[in-house]
PDB file of N, CA and C in Angstrom:
ATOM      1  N   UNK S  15     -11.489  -2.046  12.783  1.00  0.00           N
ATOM      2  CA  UNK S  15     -10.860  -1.063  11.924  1.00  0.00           C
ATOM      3  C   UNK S  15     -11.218  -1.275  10.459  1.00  0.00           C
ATOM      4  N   UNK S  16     -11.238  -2.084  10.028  1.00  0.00           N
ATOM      5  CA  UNK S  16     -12.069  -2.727   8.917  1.00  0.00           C
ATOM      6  C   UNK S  16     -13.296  -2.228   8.193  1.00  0.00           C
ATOM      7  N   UNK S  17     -13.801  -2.130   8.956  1.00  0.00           N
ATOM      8  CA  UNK S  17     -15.559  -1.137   8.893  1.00  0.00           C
ATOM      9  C   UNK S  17     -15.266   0.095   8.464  1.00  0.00           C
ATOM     10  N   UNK S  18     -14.033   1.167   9.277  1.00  0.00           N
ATOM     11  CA  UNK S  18     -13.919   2.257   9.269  1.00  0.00           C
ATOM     12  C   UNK S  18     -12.802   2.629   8.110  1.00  0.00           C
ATOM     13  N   UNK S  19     -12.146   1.599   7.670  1.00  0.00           N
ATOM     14  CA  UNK S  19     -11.501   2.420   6.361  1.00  0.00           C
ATOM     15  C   UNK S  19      -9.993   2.370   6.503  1.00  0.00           C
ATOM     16  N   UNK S  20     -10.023   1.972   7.886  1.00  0.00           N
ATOM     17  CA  UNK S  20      -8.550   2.868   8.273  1.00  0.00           C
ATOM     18  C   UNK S  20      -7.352   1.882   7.519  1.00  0.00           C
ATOM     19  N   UNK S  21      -7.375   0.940   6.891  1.00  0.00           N
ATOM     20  CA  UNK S  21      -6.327   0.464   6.005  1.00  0.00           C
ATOM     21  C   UNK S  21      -6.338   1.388   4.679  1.00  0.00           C
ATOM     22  N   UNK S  22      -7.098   1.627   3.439  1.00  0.00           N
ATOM     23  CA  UNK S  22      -6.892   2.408   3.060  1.00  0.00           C
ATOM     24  C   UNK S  22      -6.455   3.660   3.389  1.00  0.00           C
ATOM     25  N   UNK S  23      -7.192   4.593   4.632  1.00  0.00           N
ATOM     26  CA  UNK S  23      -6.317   5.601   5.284  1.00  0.00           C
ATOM     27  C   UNK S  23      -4.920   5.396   4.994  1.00  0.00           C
ATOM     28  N   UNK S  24      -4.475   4.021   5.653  1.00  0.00           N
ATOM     29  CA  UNK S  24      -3.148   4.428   5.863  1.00  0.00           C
ATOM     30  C   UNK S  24      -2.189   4.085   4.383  1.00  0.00           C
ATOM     31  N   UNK S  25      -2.972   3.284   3.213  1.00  0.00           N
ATOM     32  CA  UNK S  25      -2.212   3.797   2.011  1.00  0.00           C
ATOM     33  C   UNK S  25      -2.391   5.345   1.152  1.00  0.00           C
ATOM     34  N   UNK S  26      -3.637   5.565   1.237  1.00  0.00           N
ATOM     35  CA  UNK S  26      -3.301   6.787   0.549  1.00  0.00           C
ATOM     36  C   UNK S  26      -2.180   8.068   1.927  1.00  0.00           C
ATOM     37  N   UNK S  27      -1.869   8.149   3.051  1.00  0.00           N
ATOM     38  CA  UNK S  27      -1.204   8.323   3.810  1.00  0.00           C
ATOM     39  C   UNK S  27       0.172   7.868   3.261  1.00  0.00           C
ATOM     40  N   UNK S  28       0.582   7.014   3.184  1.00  0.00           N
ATOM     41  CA  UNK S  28       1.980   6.145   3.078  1.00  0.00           C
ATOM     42  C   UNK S  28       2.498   7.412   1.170  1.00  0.00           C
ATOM     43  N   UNK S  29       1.277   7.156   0.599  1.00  0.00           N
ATOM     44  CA  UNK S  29       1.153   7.605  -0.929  1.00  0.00           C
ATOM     45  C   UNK S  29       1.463   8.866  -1.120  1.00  0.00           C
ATOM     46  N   UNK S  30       0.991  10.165  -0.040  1.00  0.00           N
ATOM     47  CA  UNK S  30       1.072  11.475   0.421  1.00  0.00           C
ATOM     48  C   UNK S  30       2.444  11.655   0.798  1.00  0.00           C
ATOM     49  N   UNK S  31       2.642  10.947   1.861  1.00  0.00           N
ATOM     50  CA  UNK S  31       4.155  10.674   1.707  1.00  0.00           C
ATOM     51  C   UNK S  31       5.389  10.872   0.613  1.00  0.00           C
ATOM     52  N   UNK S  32       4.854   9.750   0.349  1.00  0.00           N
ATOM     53  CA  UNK S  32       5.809   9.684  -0.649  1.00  0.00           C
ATOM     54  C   UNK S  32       5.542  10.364  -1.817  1.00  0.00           C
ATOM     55  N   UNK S  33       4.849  11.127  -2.214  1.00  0.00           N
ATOM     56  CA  UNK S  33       4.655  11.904  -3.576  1.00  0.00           C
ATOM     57  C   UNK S  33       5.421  13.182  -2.843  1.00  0.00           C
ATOM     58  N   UNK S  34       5.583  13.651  -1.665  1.00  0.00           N
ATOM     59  CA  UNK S  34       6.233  14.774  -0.897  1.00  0.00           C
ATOM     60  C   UNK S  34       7.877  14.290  -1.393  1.00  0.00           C
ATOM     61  N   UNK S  35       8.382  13.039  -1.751  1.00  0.00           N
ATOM     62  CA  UNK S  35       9.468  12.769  -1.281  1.00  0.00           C
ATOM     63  C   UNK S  35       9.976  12.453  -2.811  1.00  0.00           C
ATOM     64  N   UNK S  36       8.814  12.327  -3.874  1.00  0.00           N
ATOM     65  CA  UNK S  36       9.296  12.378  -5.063  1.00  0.00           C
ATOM     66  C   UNK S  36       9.434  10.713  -5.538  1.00  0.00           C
ATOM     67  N   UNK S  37       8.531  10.152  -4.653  1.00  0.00           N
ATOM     68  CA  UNK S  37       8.861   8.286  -4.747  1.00  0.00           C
ATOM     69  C   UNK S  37       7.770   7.879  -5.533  1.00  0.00           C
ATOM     70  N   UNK S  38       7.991   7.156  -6.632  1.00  0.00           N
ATOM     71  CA  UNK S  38       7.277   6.349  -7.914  1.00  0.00           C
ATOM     72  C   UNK S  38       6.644   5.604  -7.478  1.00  0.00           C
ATOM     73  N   UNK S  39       6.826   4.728  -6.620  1.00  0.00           N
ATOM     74  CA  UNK S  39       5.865   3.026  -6.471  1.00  0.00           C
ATOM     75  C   UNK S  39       6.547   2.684  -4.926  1.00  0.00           C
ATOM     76  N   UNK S  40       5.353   2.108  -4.367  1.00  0.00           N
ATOM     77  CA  UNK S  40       5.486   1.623  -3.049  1.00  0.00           C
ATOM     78  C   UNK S  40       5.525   0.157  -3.671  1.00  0.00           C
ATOM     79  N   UNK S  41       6.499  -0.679  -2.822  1.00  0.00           N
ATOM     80  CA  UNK S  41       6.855  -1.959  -2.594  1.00  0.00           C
ATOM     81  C   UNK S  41       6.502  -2.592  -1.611  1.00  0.00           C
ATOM     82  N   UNK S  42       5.728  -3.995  -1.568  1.00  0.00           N
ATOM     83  CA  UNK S  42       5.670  -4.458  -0.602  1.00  0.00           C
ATOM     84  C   UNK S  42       5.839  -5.954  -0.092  1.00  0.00           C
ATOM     85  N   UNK S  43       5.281  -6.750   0.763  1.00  0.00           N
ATOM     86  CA  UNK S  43       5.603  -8.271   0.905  1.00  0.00           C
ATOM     87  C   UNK S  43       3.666  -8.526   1.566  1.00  0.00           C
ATOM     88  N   UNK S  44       2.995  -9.012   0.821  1.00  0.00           N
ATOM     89  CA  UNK S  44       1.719  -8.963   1.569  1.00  0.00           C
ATOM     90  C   UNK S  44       1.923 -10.323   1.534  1.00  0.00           C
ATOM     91  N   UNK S  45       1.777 -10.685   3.252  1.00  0.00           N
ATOM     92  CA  UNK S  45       1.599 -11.623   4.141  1.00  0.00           C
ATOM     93  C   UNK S  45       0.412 -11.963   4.516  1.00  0.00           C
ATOM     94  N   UNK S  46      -0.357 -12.463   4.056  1.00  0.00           N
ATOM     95  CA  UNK S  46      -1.949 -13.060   4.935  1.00  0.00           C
ATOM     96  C   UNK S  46      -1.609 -14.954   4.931  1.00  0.00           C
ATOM     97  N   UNK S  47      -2.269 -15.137   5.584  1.00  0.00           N
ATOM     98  CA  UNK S  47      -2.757 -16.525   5.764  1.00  0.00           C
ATOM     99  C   UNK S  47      -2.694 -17.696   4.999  1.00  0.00           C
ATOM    100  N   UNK S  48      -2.693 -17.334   3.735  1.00  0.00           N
ATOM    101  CA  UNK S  48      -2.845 -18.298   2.869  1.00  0.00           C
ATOM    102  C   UNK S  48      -4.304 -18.443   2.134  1.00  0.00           C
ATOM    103  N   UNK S  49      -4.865 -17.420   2.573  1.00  0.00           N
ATOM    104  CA  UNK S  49      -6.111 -16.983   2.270  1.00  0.00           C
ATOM    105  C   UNK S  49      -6.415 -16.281   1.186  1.00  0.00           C
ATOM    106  N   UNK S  50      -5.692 -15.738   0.524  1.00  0.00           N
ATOM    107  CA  UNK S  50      -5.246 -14.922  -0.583  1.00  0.00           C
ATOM    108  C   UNK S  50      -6.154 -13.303  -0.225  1.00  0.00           C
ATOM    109  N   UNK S  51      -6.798 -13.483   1.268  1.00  0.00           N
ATOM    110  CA  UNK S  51      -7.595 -12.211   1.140  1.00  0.00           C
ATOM    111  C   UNK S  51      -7.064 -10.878   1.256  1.00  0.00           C
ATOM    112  N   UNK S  52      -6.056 -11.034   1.851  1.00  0.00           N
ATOM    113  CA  UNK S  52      -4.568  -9.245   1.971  1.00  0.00           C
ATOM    114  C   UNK S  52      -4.545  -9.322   0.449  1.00  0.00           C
ATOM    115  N   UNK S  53      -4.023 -10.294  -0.522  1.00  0.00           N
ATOM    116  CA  UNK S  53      -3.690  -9.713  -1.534  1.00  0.00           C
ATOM    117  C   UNK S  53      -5.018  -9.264  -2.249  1.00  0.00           C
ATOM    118  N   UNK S  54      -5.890  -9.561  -2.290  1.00  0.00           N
ATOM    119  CA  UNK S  54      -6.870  -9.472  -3.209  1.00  0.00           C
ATOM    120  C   UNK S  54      -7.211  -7.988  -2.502  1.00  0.00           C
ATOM    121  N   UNK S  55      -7.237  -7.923  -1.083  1.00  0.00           N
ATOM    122  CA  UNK S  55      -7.375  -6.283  -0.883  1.00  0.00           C
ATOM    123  C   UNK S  55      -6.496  -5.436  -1.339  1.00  0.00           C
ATOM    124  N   UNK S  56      -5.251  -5.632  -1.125  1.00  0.00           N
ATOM    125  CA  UNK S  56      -3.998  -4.903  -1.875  1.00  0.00           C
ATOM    126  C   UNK S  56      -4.197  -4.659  -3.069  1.00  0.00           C
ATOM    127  N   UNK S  57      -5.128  -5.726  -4.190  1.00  0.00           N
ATOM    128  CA  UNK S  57      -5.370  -5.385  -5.396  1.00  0.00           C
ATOM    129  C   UNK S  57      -6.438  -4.905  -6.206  1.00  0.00           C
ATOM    130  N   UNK S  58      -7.400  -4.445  -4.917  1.00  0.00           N
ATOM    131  CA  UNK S  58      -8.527  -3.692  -5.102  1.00  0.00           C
ATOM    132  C   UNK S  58      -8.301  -2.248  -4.717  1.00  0.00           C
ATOM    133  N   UNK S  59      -7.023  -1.882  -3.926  1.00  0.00           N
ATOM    134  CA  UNK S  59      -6.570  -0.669  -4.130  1.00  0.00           C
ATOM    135  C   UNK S  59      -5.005  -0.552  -4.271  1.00  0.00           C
ATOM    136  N   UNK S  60      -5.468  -1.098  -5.886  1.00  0.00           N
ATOM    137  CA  UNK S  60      -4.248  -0.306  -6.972  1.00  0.00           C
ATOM    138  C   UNK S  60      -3.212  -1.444  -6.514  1.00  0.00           C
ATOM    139  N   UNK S  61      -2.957  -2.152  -6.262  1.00  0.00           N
ATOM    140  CA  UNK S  61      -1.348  -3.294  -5.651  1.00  0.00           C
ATOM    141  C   UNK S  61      -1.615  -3.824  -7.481  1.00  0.00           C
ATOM    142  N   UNK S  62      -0.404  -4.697  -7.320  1.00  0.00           N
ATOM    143  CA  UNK S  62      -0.150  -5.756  -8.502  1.00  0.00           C
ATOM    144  C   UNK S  62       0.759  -6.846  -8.091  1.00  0.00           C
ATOM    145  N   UNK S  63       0.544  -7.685  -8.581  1.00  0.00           N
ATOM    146  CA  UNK S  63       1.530  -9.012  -7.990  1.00  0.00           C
ATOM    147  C   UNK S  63       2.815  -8.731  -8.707  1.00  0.00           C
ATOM    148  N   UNK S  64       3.665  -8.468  -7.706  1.00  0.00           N
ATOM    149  CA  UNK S  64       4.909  -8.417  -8.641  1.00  0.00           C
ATOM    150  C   UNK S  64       6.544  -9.502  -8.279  1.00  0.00           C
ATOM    151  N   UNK S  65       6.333 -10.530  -9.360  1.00  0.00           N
ATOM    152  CA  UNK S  65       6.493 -11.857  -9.419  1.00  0.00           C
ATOM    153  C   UNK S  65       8.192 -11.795  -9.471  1.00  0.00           C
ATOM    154  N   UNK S  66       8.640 -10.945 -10.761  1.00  0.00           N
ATOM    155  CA  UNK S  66       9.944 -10.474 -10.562  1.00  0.00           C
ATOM    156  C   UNK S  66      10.919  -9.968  -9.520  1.00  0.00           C
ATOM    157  N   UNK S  67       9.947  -9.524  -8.566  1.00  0.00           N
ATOM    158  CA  UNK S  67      10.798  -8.850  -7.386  1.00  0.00           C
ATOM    159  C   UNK S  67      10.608 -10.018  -6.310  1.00  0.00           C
ATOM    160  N   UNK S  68       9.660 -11.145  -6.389  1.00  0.00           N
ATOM    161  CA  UNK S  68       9.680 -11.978  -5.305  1.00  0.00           C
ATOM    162  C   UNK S  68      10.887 -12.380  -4.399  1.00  0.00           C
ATOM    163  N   UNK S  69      11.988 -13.258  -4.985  1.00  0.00           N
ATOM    164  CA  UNK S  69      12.975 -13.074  -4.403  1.00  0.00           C
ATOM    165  C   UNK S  69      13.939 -12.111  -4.007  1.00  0.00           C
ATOM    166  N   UNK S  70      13.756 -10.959  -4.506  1.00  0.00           N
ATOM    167  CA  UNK S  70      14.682  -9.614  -4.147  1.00  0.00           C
ATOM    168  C   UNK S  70      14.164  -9.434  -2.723  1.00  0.00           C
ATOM    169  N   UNK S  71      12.552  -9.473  -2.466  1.00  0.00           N
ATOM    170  CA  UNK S  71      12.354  -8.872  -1.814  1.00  0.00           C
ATOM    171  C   UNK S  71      12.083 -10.315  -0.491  1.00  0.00           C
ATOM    172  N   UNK S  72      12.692 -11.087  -0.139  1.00  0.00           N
ATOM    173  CA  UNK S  72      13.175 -12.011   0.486  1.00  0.00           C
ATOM    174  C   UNK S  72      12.185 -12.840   0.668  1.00  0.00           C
ATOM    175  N   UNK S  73      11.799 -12.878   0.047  1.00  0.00           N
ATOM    176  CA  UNK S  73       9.982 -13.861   0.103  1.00  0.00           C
ATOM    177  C   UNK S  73      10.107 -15.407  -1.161  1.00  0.00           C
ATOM    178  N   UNK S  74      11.393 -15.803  -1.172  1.00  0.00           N
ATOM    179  CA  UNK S  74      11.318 -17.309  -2.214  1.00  0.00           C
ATOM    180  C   UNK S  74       9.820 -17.914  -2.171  1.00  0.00           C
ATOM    181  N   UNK S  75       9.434 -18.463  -3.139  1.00  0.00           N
ATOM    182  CA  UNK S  75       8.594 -19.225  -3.222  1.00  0.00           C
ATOM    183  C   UNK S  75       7.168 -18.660  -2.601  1.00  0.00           C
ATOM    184  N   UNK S  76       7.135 -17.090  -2.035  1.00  0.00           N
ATOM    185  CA  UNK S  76       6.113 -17.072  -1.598  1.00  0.00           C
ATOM    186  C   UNK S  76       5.835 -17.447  -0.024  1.00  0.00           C
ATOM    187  N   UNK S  77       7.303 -17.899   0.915  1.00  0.00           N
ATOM    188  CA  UNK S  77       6.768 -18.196   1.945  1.00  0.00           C
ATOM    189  C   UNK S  77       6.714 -17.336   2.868  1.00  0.00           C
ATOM    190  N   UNK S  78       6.790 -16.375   2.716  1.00  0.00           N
ATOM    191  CA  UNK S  78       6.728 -14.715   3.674  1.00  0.00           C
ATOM    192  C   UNK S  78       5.435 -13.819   2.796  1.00  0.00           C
ATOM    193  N   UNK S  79       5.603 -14.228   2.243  1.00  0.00           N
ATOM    194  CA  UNK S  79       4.119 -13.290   1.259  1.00  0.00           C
ATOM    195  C   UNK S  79       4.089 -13.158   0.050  1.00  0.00           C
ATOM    196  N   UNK S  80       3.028 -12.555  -1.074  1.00  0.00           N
ATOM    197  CA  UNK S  80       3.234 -12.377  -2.131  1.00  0.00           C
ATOM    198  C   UNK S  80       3.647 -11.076  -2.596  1.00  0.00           C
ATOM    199  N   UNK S  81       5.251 -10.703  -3.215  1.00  0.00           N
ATOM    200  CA  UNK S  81       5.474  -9.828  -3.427  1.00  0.00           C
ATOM    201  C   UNK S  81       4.669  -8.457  -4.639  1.00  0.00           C
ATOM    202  N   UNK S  82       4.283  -7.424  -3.486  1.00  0.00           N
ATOM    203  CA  UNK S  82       3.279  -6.432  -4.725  1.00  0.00           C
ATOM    204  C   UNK S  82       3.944  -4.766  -5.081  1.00  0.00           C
ATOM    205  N   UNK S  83       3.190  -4.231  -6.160  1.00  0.00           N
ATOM    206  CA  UNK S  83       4.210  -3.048  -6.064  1.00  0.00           C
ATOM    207  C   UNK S  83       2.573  -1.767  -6.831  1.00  0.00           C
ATOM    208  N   UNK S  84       2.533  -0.995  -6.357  1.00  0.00           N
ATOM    209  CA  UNK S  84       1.766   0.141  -6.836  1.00  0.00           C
ATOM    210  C   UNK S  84       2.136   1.527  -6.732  1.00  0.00           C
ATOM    211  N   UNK S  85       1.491   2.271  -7.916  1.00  0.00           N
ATOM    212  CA  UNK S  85       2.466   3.719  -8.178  1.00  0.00           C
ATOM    213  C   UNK S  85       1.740   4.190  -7.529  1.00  0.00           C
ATOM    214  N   UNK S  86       2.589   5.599  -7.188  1.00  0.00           N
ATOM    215  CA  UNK S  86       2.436   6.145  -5.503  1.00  0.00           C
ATOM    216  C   UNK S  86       0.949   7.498  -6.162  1.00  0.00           C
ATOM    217  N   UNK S  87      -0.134   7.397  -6.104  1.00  0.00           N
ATOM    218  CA  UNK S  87      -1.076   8.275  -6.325  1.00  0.00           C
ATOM    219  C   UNK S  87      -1.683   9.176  -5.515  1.00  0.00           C
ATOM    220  N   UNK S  88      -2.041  10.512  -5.152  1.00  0.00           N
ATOM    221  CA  UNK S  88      -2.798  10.765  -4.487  1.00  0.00           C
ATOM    222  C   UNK S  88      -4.005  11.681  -5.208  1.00  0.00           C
ATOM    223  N   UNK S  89      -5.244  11.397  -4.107  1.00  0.00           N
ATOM    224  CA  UNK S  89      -6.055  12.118  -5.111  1.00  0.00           C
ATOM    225  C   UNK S  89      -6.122  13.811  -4.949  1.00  0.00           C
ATOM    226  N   UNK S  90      -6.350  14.316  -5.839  1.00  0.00           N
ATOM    227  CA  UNK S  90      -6.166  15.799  -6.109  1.00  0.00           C
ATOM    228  C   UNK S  90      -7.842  15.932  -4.526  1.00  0.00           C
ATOM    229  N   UNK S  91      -7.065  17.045  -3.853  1.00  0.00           N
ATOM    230  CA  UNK S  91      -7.445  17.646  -2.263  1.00  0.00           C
ATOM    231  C   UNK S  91      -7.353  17.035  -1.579  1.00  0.00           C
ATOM    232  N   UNK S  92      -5.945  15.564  -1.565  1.00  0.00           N
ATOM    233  CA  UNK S  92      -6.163  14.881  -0.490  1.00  0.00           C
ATOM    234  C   UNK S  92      -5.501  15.538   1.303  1.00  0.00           C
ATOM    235  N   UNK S  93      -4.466  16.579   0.728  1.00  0.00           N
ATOM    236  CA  UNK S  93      -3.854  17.298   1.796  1.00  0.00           C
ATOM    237  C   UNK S  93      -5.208  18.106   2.695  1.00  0.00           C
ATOM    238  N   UNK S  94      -5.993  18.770   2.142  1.00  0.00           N
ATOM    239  CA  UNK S  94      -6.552  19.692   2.650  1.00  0.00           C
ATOM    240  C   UNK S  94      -8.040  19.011   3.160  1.00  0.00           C
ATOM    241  N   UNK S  95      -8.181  18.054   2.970  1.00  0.00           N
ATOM    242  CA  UNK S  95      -9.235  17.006   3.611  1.00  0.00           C
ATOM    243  C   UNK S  95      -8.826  15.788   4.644  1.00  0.00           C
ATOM    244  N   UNK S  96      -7.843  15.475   4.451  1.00  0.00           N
ATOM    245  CA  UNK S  96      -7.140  14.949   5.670  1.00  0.00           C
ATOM    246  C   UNK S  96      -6.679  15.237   6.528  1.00  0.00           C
ATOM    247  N   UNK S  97      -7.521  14.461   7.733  1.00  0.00           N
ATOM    248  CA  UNK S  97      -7.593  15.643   9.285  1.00  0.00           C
ATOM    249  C   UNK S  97      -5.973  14.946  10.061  1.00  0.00           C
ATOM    250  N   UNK S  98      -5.288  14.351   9.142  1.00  0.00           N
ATOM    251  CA  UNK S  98      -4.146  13.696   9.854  1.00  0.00           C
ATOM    252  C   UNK S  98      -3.114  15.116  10.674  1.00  0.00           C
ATOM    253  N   UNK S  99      -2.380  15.239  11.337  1.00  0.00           N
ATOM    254  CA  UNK S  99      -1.605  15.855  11.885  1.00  0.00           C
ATOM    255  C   UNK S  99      -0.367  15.986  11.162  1.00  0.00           C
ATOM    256  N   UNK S 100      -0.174  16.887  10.301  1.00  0.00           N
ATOM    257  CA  UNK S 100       1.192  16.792   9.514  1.00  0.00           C
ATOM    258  C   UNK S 100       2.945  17.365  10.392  1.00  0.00           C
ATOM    259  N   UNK S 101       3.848  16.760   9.696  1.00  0.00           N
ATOM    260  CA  UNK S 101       4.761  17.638  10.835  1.00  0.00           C
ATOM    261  C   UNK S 101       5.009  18.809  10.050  1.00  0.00           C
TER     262      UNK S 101
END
């Protein structure tokens, strides 16, 4: 899945979403390995480490993941080029 994209798919998806719903910034807990490689992907599309919310978002010290947060964007024709199935 990797090759084909489909993680980005599913943020600008998540992003479509939520711009329908009027939502500012997706929140998240990125969990990889210890590898730092989820986050560094998370922060090649648009994430930010967000250090303040670490413990809110139940992750102390980092041992569930590094807490990230990015504003919810989509790109102008993303509705009408995405072959997703809307409800």
């Amino acid at each position: 899945y990797r090759s084909r994209n489909v993680g980005a798919l599913a943020l600008e998806v998540i992003s479509a979403i939520q711009s329908v719903q009027v939502v500012d910034f997706t929140v998240l807990v990125a969990d990889d390995n210890g590898s730092g490689g989820l986050v560094k992907w998370y922060e090649e599309h648009g994430y930010s480490k967000a250090p303040l919310m670490q413990n809110m978002l139940g992750s102390p010290n980092k041992e569930n993941g590094v807490a990230m947060i990015a504003p919810v964007l989509i790109e102008e024709g993303f509705f009408s080029r995405c072959t997703i199935k809307w409800w």
